[in-house]
Rosetta silent file (secondary structure, phi, psi, omega in degrees, C-alpha in Angstrom):
SEQUENCE: MSGVKIHTKEDAYRLFDEAVTALTTTNFIITEKPITDLLRCLVYSDYLRAFITDCKKGVDYEAELAAAVQETEDGYVFTLPKSNKRVIALVTGLLHDFDVGARSLTSFIQTFWQNADNNARYRHFCDDVLLPYKRAFRELFLADADKGDGSAEDEVTVKVTDAVLENAAPLFSALRTAFVEDNKLSQKKREDLIAMTDGLYYALEKGNVRIIKTIWIGLKLALDGNKKAERKFSDVSEFLALYALI
SCORE:     score description
SCORE:     0.000 S_00000001
   1 L     0.000  -23.474 -177.688  -32.390   30.764  -47.054 S_00000001
   2 L   -65.094  -22.672 -178.759  -35.925   31.908  -47.888 S_00000001
   3 L   -88.026   -2.118 -177.479  -36.950   28.303  -48.572 S_00000001
   4 L   -78.646  130.319  177.078  -35.878   27.042  -45.144 S_00000001
   5 L   -96.327  122.861 -178.590  -38.737   26.070  -42.822 S_00000001
   6 L  -120.628  109.230 -179.655  -38.064   26.839  -39.172 S_00000001
   7 L  -112.993  -22.584 -175.839  -40.589   25.524  -36.694 S_00000001
   8 L  -134.216  169.913  174.607  -38.411   24.630  -33.705 S_00000001
   9 H   -62.301  -34.342  179.243  -35.188   25.638  -31.983 S_00000001
  10 H   -64.504  -38.731  175.579  -33.618   22.508  -33.471 S_00000001
  11 H   -61.766  -44.085 -179.359  -34.526   23.746  -36.969 S_00000001
  12 H   -64.103  -40.861  179.338  -32.950   27.103  -36.182 S_00000001
  13 H   -64.666  -38.744  178.421  -29.808   25.458  -34.852 S_00000001
  14 H   -61.201  -35.715  176.343  -29.455   23.367  -38.022 S_00000001
  15 H   -61.619  -47.948  177.053  -29.559   26.603  -40.005 S_00000001
  16 H   -61.908  -45.653 -177.162  -26.748   28.010  -37.864 S_00000001
  17 H   -58.904  -43.078  178.686  -24.809   24.741  -37.978 S_00000001
  18 H   -63.720  -40.539 -177.865  -24.871   24.651  -41.777 S_00000001
  19 H   -68.748  -43.731 -178.398  -23.712   28.269  -41.998 S_00000001
  20 H   -73.066  -32.002  175.823  -20.836   27.938  -39.523 S_00000001
  21 H   -65.496  -39.909  176.929  -19.750   24.618  -41.072 S_00000001
  22 H   -60.821  -36.997  179.980  -19.606   26.303  -44.479 S_00000001
  23 H   -71.549  -40.573 -176.250  -17.347   28.968  -42.963 S_00000001
  24 H   -78.053  -14.635 -179.083  -15.006   26.529  -41.213 S_00000001
  25 L  -107.024    2.107 -178.993  -14.600   24.311  -44.275 S_00000001
  26 L   -86.856  168.483  174.958  -14.018   27.033  -46.858 S_00000001
  27 L   -81.202  147.622 -176.210  -10.690   28.302  -48.190 S_00000001
  28 H   -53.914  -39.159 -173.154   -9.330   31.453  -46.590 S_00000001
  29 H   -72.145  -10.403  179.297   -9.525   33.505  -49.781 S_00000001
  30 H  -123.676   40.233 -178.855  -13.295   32.982  -50.088 S_00000001
  31 L   -85.458  -15.313 -173.806  -14.405   33.591  -46.502 S_00000001
  32 H   -58.587  -49.668 -178.256  -16.215   36.854  -47.210 S_00000001
  33 H   -67.888  -45.191  177.955  -19.499   35.308  -48.385 S_00000001
  34 H   -59.652  -34.598  177.016  -19.682   32.558  -45.715 S_00000001
  35 H   -64.956  -46.116  178.542  -19.185   35.183  -42.990 S_00000001
  36 H   -61.583  -42.945 -179.786  -22.005   37.293  -44.442 S_00000001
  37 H   -62.485  -40.711  179.714  -24.235   34.221  -44.806 S_00000001
  38 H   -63.772  -45.043 -179.755  -23.633   33.221  -41.185 S_00000001
  39 H   -65.991  -35.831  177.355  -24.518   36.671  -39.880 S_00000001
  40 H   -65.150  -38.342 -179.299  -27.624   36.761  -42.055 S_00000001
  41 H   -66.481  -28.792  179.948  -28.804   33.442  -40.666 S_00000001
  42 H   -70.603  -19.790  176.848  -28.488   34.849  -37.141 S_00000001
  43 H  -106.503  -13.025 -178.918  -31.077   37.511  -37.951 S_00000001
  44 H   -68.408  -42.467 -177.725  -33.206   35.385  -40.299 S_00000001
  45 L   -94.438  133.739  175.798  -34.638   33.213  -37.523 S_00000001
  46 H   -60.280  -37.954  178.617  -36.546   34.753  -34.619 S_00000001
  47 H   -59.220  -50.554 -176.071  -35.062   32.047  -32.385 S_00000001
  48 H   -69.695  -39.696 -178.739  -31.479   32.873  -33.356 S_00000001
  49 H   -63.599  -44.610  179.227  -31.972   36.635  -33.344 S_00000001
  50 H   -65.443  -37.362 -179.766  -33.469   36.601  -29.832 S_00000001
  51 H   -64.096  -47.135  179.390  -30.714   34.256  -28.639 S_00000001
  52 H   -62.964  -41.875  178.010  -27.900   36.485  -29.908 S_00000001
  53 H   -59.633  -41.922  179.277  -29.568   39.545  -28.386 S_00000001
  54 H   -65.483  -40.578 -179.879  -29.777   37.744  -25.048 S_00000001
  55 H   -64.836  -30.203 -177.760  -26.120   36.685  -25.201 S_00000001
  56 H   -79.102  -18.743 -178.241  -25.028   40.275  -25.784 S_00000001
  57 L   -61.997  127.792  177.182  -26.863   41.595  -22.725 S_00000001
  58 L    76.019    5.043  179.618  -24.420   42.674  -20.049 S_00000001
  59 L  -109.374  122.046  177.039  -21.384   41.831  -22.190 S_00000001
  60 L   -87.744  103.949 -174.547  -18.984   44.638  -23.114 S_00000001
  61 H   -57.031  -49.031 -177.589  -17.699   43.548  -26.516 S_00000001
  62 H   -63.614  -37.196  178.416  -14.662   45.836  -26.603 S_00000001
  63 H   -67.757  -41.478  178.045  -13.671   44.835  -23.067 S_00000001
  64 H   -64.024  -40.140  179.672  -14.011   41.137  -23.903 S_00000001
  65 H   -64.202  -42.803  178.659  -11.956   41.631  -27.057 S_00000001
  66 H   -64.333  -40.360 -179.186   -9.212   43.414  -25.121 S_00000001
  67 H   -68.429  -26.684 -178.741   -9.208   40.695  -22.436 S_00000001
  68 H   -75.105  -19.359 -178.269   -8.904   37.981  -25.094 S_00000001
  69 E   -91.581  117.103 -178.542   -5.638   39.443  -26.393 S_00000001
  70 E  -124.859  139.241 -179.140   -2.671   38.280  -24.331 S_00000001
  71 E   -96.570  132.055  176.543    1.017   38.990  -24.891 S_00000001
  72 E  -122.130  178.605  178.136    3.580   36.192  -24.530 S_00000001
  73 L   -64.177  -25.971 -177.611    7.305   35.930  -25.141 S_00000001
  74 L   -97.142    2.970 -178.926    6.552   34.648  -28.640 S_00000001
  75 E   128.945 -155.744 -177.446    3.999   37.320  -29.544 S_00000001
  76 E   -98.151  146.043  174.490    0.279   37.750  -29.072 S_00000001
  77 E  -127.079  153.832 -179.885   -2.288   35.011  -28.504 S_00000001
  78 E  -113.108  117.914 -175.397   -6.079   35.153  -28.681 S_00000001
  79 L  -120.385  124.600 -178.814   -7.873   33.365  -25.842 S_00000001
  80 L   -70.624  154.671  175.311  -11.639   32.983  -25.682 S_00000001
  81 L   -62.557  172.114 -176.101  -13.595   33.771  -22.482 S_00000001
  82 L   -87.859  -25.609 -176.753  -14.579   30.956  -20.164 S_00000001
  83 L   -96.461  147.576  179.875  -18.379   31.221  -20.380 S_00000001
  84 H   -58.930  -42.438 -178.116  -20.449   30.184  -23.386 S_00000001
  85 H   -58.781  -45.959 -177.243  -22.424   33.414  -23.351 S_00000001
  86 H   -72.112  -33.139  174.485  -19.325   35.595  -23.587 S_00000001
  87 H   -59.843  -46.935 -177.827  -17.783   33.376  -26.274 S_00000001
  88 H   -64.536  -45.187  179.459  -20.903   33.803  -28.398 S_00000001
  89 H   -62.794  -43.321 -177.564  -21.089   37.566  -27.843 S_00000001
  90 H   -66.822  -51.043 -174.508  -17.376   38.040  -28.573 S_00000001
  91 H   -70.168  -37.257  175.997  -17.090   35.886  -31.700 S_00000001
  92 H   -61.281  -42.821  177.507  -20.363   37.140  -33.188 S_00000001
  93 H   -63.794  -39.377  179.231  -19.114   40.702  -32.701 S_00000001
  94 H   -64.414  -44.411  177.990  -15.774   39.822  -34.243 S_00000001
  95 H   -62.852  -37.804  176.874  -17.420   38.272  -37.309 S_00000001
  96 H   -62.380  -42.458  177.761  -19.580   41.374  -37.664 S_00000001
  97 H   -60.569  -42.454  177.576  -16.445   43.541  -37.593 S_00000001
  98 H   -62.333  -40.966 -175.307  -14.905   41.403  -40.344 S_00000001
  99 H   -65.887  -41.882 -176.571  -18.101   41.611  -42.379 S_00000001
 100 H   -90.734   -2.840  177.944  -18.428   45.411  -42.279 S_00000001
 101 L    86.538   10.122  178.053  -14.700   46.050  -42.647 S_00000001
 102 L   -70.883  -27.438  174.436  -14.159   47.429  -39.151 S_00000001
 103 L  -136.460  154.319 -179.717  -11.418   44.811  -38.698 S_00000001
 104 L   -99.716  123.674  176.407   -9.378   42.813  -41.155 S_00000001
 105 H   -61.939  -39.316  179.307   -9.567   39.024  -40.953 S_00000001
 106 H   -59.749  -50.360  179.921   -6.184   38.846  -42.696 S_00000001
 107 H   -63.155  -37.177 -178.574   -4.520   41.117  -40.140 S_00000001
 108 H   -62.175  -51.302 -176.409   -6.255   39.277  -37.298 S_00000001
 109 H   -70.829  -29.064  178.297   -4.986   35.807  -38.208 S_00000001
 110 H   -72.454  -25.670  179.017   -1.518   37.137  -39.023 S_00000001
 111 H   -74.982  -39.441 -169.419   -1.313   38.709  -35.566 S_00000001
 112 H  -105.210  -13.627 -179.758   -2.256   35.649  -33.551 S_00000001
 113 L  -130.200  115.342 -171.051   -1.093   32.629  -35.552 S_00000001
 114 L   -93.678   64.405  177.127    2.515   32.507  -36.704 S_00000001
 115 L  -105.176  171.480 -173.617    2.327   30.134  -39.659 S_00000001
 116 L   -71.902  -28.813 -176.573    3.919   30.397  -43.071 S_00000001
 117 L  -140.579  162.681 -174.894    0.752   31.144  -45.016 S_00000001
 118 H   -67.744  -30.277  178.101   -2.716   32.533  -44.480 S_00000001
 119 H   -63.204  -42.735  178.092   -4.482   29.254  -45.200 S_00000001
 120 H   -66.263  -40.411  177.793   -2.642   27.574  -42.304 S_00000001
 121 H   -62.263  -41.597 -179.148   -3.373   30.572  -40.066 S_00000001
 122 H   -64.916  -35.654  177.435   -7.042   30.427  -40.991 S_00000001
 123 H   -62.898  -39.221  176.633   -7.208   26.745  -40.081 S_00000001
 124 H   -66.024  -39.699  176.779   -5.893   27.642  -36.625 S_00000001
 125 H   -59.049  -42.718  177.621   -8.496   30.406  -36.391 S_00000001
 126 H   -62.859  -46.305 -177.474  -11.184   27.834  -37.158 S_00000001
 127 H   -66.789  -40.210 -171.630   -9.829   25.370  -34.585 S_00000001
 128 H   -91.733  -22.144 -174.660   -9.229   27.921  -31.829 S_00000001
 129 H  -122.038  -55.385 -172.809  -12.133   30.342  -32.361 S_00000001
 130 H   -72.479  -40.866 -179.993  -14.872   29.174  -34.718 S_00000001
 131 H   -69.461  -41.217  172.226  -15.218   25.568  -33.563 S_00000001
 132 H   -61.742  -35.726  175.308  -15.359   26.537  -29.851 S_00000001
 133 H   -60.234  -45.234  179.005  -17.925   29.174  -30.890 S_00000001
 134 H   -62.671  -42.719  179.285  -19.965   26.464  -32.584 S_00000001
 135 H   -64.992  -44.865  179.991  -19.775   24.218  -29.488 S_00000001
 136 H   -61.270  -40.816  179.644  -20.710   27.055  -27.145 S_00000001
 137 H   -61.893  -46.836 -178.632  -23.638   27.955  -29.378 S_00000001
 138 H   -62.849  -47.454 -176.689  -24.925   24.387  -29.442 S_00000001
 139 H   -62.729  -42.466 -174.508  -24.595   23.858  -25.692 S_00000001
 140 H   -83.240  -42.244 -176.712  -26.246   27.112  -24.706 S_00000001
 141 H   -69.034  -44.411 -177.071  -28.862   27.491  -27.441 S_00000001
 142 H   -80.670  -19.618  179.271  -30.185   23.942  -27.334 S_00000001
 143 H   -72.231  -63.421  177.710  -30.019   23.695  -23.549 S_00000001
 144 H  -174.812   99.323 -178.044  -32.267   26.637  -22.670 S_00000001
 145 L   -73.574   -5.634 -175.442  -31.956   30.064  -24.266 S_00000001
 146 L   -98.657   12.658 -178.083  -34.478   31.472  -21.809 S_00000001
 147 L   -81.551   -2.408 -173.664  -32.284   31.249  -18.710 S_00000001
 148 L    90.610 -101.185  175.434  -31.031   34.803  -19.045 S_00000001
 149 L   -66.568  -48.546 -179.398  -27.285   34.270  -18.831 S_00000001
 150 L    75.299   -6.021 -177.365  -27.662   30.585  -19.551 S_00000001
 151 L  -127.603   22.707 -175.405  -24.042   30.091  -18.550 S_00000001
 152 H   -57.940  -40.141 -179.173  -24.201   30.589  -14.809 S_00000001
 153 H   -66.160  -34.467  177.853  -22.838   27.129  -14.119 S_00000001
 154 H   -63.703  -35.253 -172.156  -19.931   27.789  -16.489 S_00000001
 155 H   -88.857  -18.176 -177.401  -19.098   30.993  -14.647 S_00000001
 156 H   -68.149  -48.763 -176.867  -19.489   29.764  -11.067 S_00000001
 157 E  -131.804  131.756  176.875  -16.512   27.399  -11.077 S_00000001
 158 L  -127.784  160.859  178.155  -13.547   27.192  -13.434 S_00000001
 159 L   -85.386  118.469  176.590  -10.416   25.066  -13.467 S_00000001
 160 L  -107.065  117.304 -173.748   -7.405   27.048  -12.243 S_00000001
 161 L   -73.947  162.204  177.034   -4.171   25.213  -13.012 S_00000001
 162 H   -61.106  -35.058  179.842   -1.212   24.846  -10.664 S_00000001
 163 H   -64.363  -40.786  177.856    0.843   26.986  -13.055 S_00000001
 164 H   -64.126  -44.700  179.112   -1.652   29.857  -12.768 S_00000001
 165 H   -62.801  -38.176  179.540   -1.655   29.580   -8.963 S_00000001
 166 H   -64.240  -38.660  178.831    2.140   29.526   -8.921 S_00000001
 167 H   -73.365  -29.836 -178.423    2.248   32.743  -10.947 S_00000001
 168 H   -76.789  -32.475 -172.014   -0.416   34.348   -8.779 S_00000001
 169 H   -53.241  -46.715 -179.377    1.181   33.546   -5.408 S_00000001
 170 H   -63.366  -32.245 -179.842    3.934   36.229   -5.486 S_00000001
 171 H   -68.502  -43.281  178.115    1.389   38.912   -6.403 S_00000001
 172 H   -68.684  -37.799  178.533   -0.872   38.007   -3.487 S_00000001
 173 H   -62.778  -40.551  179.773    2.125   37.741   -1.175 S_00000001
 174 H   -65.601  -39.560  177.828    3.263   41.246   -2.167 S_00000001
 175 H   -66.018  -42.338  179.368   -0.212   42.649   -1.472 S_00000001
 176 H   -60.894  -43.258 -179.990   -0.341   40.878    1.871 S_00000001
 177 H   -63.675  -36.720  178.858    3.084   42.274    2.787 S_00000001
 178 H   -60.802  -36.552  177.708    1.941   45.796    1.893 S_00000001
 179 H   -74.113  -40.758 -179.171   -0.796   45.495    4.511 S_00000001
 180 H   -60.731  -39.488 -174.035    1.502   43.905    7.106 S_00000001
 181 L   -88.954   -3.037 -177.492    4.063   46.716    6.775 S_00000001
 182 L   -85.478  102.818 -177.427    1.574   49.599    6.728 S_00000001
 183 L   -73.513  -11.512  179.789    1.864   51.225   10.158 S_00000001
 184 L   -79.253  -14.413 -179.389   -0.969   53.641    9.355 S_00000001
 185 L   -82.332  142.659  171.160   -3.508   50.841    9.481 S_00000001
 186 L   -70.137  159.218 -179.426   -5.272   49.925   12.691 S_00000001
 187 H   -59.075  -40.753 -177.889   -4.712   46.367   13.839 S_00000001
 188 H   -65.212  -44.935 -178.035   -8.327   45.486   13.062 S_00000001
 189 H   -68.954  -37.496  177.415   -8.245   46.881    9.533 S_00000001
 190 H   -59.052  -46.483  179.900   -4.873   45.236    8.847 S_00000001
 191 H   -62.793  -39.716  179.765   -6.284   41.873    9.909 S_00000001
 192 H   -65.212  -43.864 -178.423   -9.404   42.402    7.804 S_00000001
 193 H   -67.201  -38.994  177.145   -7.430   43.322    4.674 S_00000001
 194 H   -65.801  -41.237  178.912   -5.076   40.362    5.111 S_00000001
 195 H   -63.062  -39.404  178.148   -8.053   38.052    5.619 S_00000001
 196 H   -66.310  -39.818  178.382   -9.653   39.385    2.426 S_00000001
 197 H   -63.543  -46.244  177.952   -6.405   38.891    0.513 S_00000001
 198 H   -63.420  -38.611  179.083   -6.097   35.324    1.781 S_00000001
 199 H   -65.938  -35.867  178.534   -9.771   34.736    0.989 S_00000001
 200 H   -66.846  -40.725  178.194   -9.303   35.990   -2.556 S_00000001
 201 H   -67.519  -38.164  178.063   -6.423   33.604   -3.121 S_00000001
 202 H   -63.053  -41.729  177.656   -8.448   30.747   -1.616 S_00000001
 203 H   -63.506  -35.026  176.669  -11.335   31.556   -3.988 S_00000001
 204 H   -65.589  -42.660  177.265   -8.824   31.518   -6.848 S_00000001
 205 H   -57.516  -40.235 -178.221   -7.623   28.072   -5.756 S_00000001
 206 H   -80.921  -13.648 -179.050  -11.222   26.844   -5.815 S_00000001
 207 L    70.854   23.593 -178.148  -11.919   28.576   -9.143 S_00000001
 208 E   -86.886   99.526 -171.689  -15.066   30.176   -7.732 S_00000001
 209 H   -66.357  -38.984 -179.865  -15.550   33.154  -10.041 S_00000001
 210 H   -63.100  -44.053  179.881  -18.457   34.700   -8.140 S_00000001
 211 H   -69.289  -38.985  176.478  -16.562   34.696   -4.856 S_00000001
 212 H   -54.995  -50.678 -176.773  -13.385   35.954   -6.568 S_00000001
 213 H   -66.447  -38.173 -179.484  -15.248   38.931   -7.976 S_00000001
 214 H   -63.639  -47.273 -179.581  -17.097   39.617   -4.715 S_00000001
 215 H   -68.802  -38.592  178.863  -13.928   39.657   -2.602 S_00000001
 216 H   -59.396  -43.607  178.336  -12.030   41.601   -5.265 S_00000001
 217 H   -63.597  -42.072  178.483  -14.691   44.334   -5.203 S_00000001
 218 H   -60.872  -43.752  178.007  -14.556   44.403   -1.412 S_00000001
 219 H   -63.866  -42.036 -179.709  -10.781   44.804   -1.423 S_00000001
 220 H   -58.579  -42.979 -179.517  -10.966   47.505   -4.047 S_00000001
 221 H   -73.058  -25.914 -174.239  -13.389   49.519   -1.927 S_00000001
 222 H   -86.436  -11.730 -174.590  -11.398   48.934    1.273 S_00000001
 223 L   -66.620  -37.919  169.171   -8.021   50.223    0.051 S_00000001
 224 L    54.141   51.927  173.140   -9.041   53.826    0.723 S_00000001
 225 L    78.380   10.932  177.938   -6.120   55.665   -0.889 S_00000001
 226 L   -75.469   96.202 -168.812   -3.379   53.329    0.296 S_00000001
 227 H   -61.095  -46.353 -178.598   -1.001   54.032   -2.605 S_00000001
 228 H   -63.702  -45.630  179.383    1.490   51.220   -2.020 S_00000001
 229 H   -66.911  -34.609  179.158   -1.230   48.628   -1.529 S_00000001
 230 H   -62.161  -37.881  178.103   -3.151   50.003   -4.511 S_00000001
 231 H   -65.156  -43.012  178.822   -0.146   49.339   -6.747 S_00000001
 232 H   -67.966  -38.114  178.305    0.095   45.759   -5.493 S_00000001
 233 H   -65.922  -35.718  177.433   -3.670   45.354   -5.791 S_00000001
 234 H   -61.948  -38.142  177.252   -3.459   46.628   -9.370 S_00000001
 235 H   -63.662  -42.306  177.811   -0.987   43.825  -10.153 S_00000001
 236 H   -64.011  -42.520 -178.617   -3.417   41.280   -8.710 S_00000001
 237 H   -63.037  -43.158  178.937   -6.300   42.837  -10.654 S_00000001
 238 H   -62.971  -37.933  178.481   -4.411   42.713  -13.948 S_00000001
 239 H   -64.626  -47.376 -179.864   -3.597   39.072  -13.313 S_00000001
 240 H   -64.129  -38.812  178.771   -7.217   38.167  -12.581 S_00000001
 241 H   -66.878  -33.790  179.601   -8.408   40.116  -15.619 S_00000001
 242 H   -57.828  -35.378 -179.300   -5.891   38.307  -17.779 S_00000001
 243 L  -101.579   17.717  176.899   -7.717   35.066  -17.019 S_00000001
 244 L    54.604   42.250 -178.504  -11.190   36.695  -17.262 S_00000001
 245 L  -100.899   -8.073  175.170  -11.849   36.106  -13.557 S_00000001
 246 L  -134.589    0.000    0.000  -13.105   39.638  -12.808 S_00000001
């Protein structure tokens, strides 16, 4: 790597591209060195080092990792965040954990991909994690690493499927009912809380992440010790967190 000349961001990206390609095309049993080489390249170039530092700002790695793990009827699945910045922060942190031994790559792929052998599991890991990481890196790094987040457009609007909305509807309905049936609420506050609940669902329909989070925070602050509604709101919150919407 010492012989590589880096004069531009494009040069730096080619360095990264070569390193991540080496990792995604290697055999599972010899991934240790390619992982180390990739992480070294991220600190070798001033461009890449500054970019990774910027991507990590404001991102809670452990929280992102927890949010990426979802339980299904068939076991656990690993789902990347929706924004490029968070994908880069999460996967870089994960690779670092593998490199220093804080987490086991073998255990990781065996947990999330139910194939007969580790080589097949590793191929799924490459397809589902490393290749999206590579795409996110290219899109964000080559576009403009100086935007701060650099992924604001990714985070403003997301595609929310009909299936997600169908699963969300009963949770919002239950929260709405909790407000309707609460005789301790004044008429004005009941109407306001119902309007906020309806507005949150509407924002979910539109996939507007900023508005979802804004209304969610408002509802959270407005509950004011309403235990029954808080339980229903907690169900809504867990659902939104599951899809990395708050």
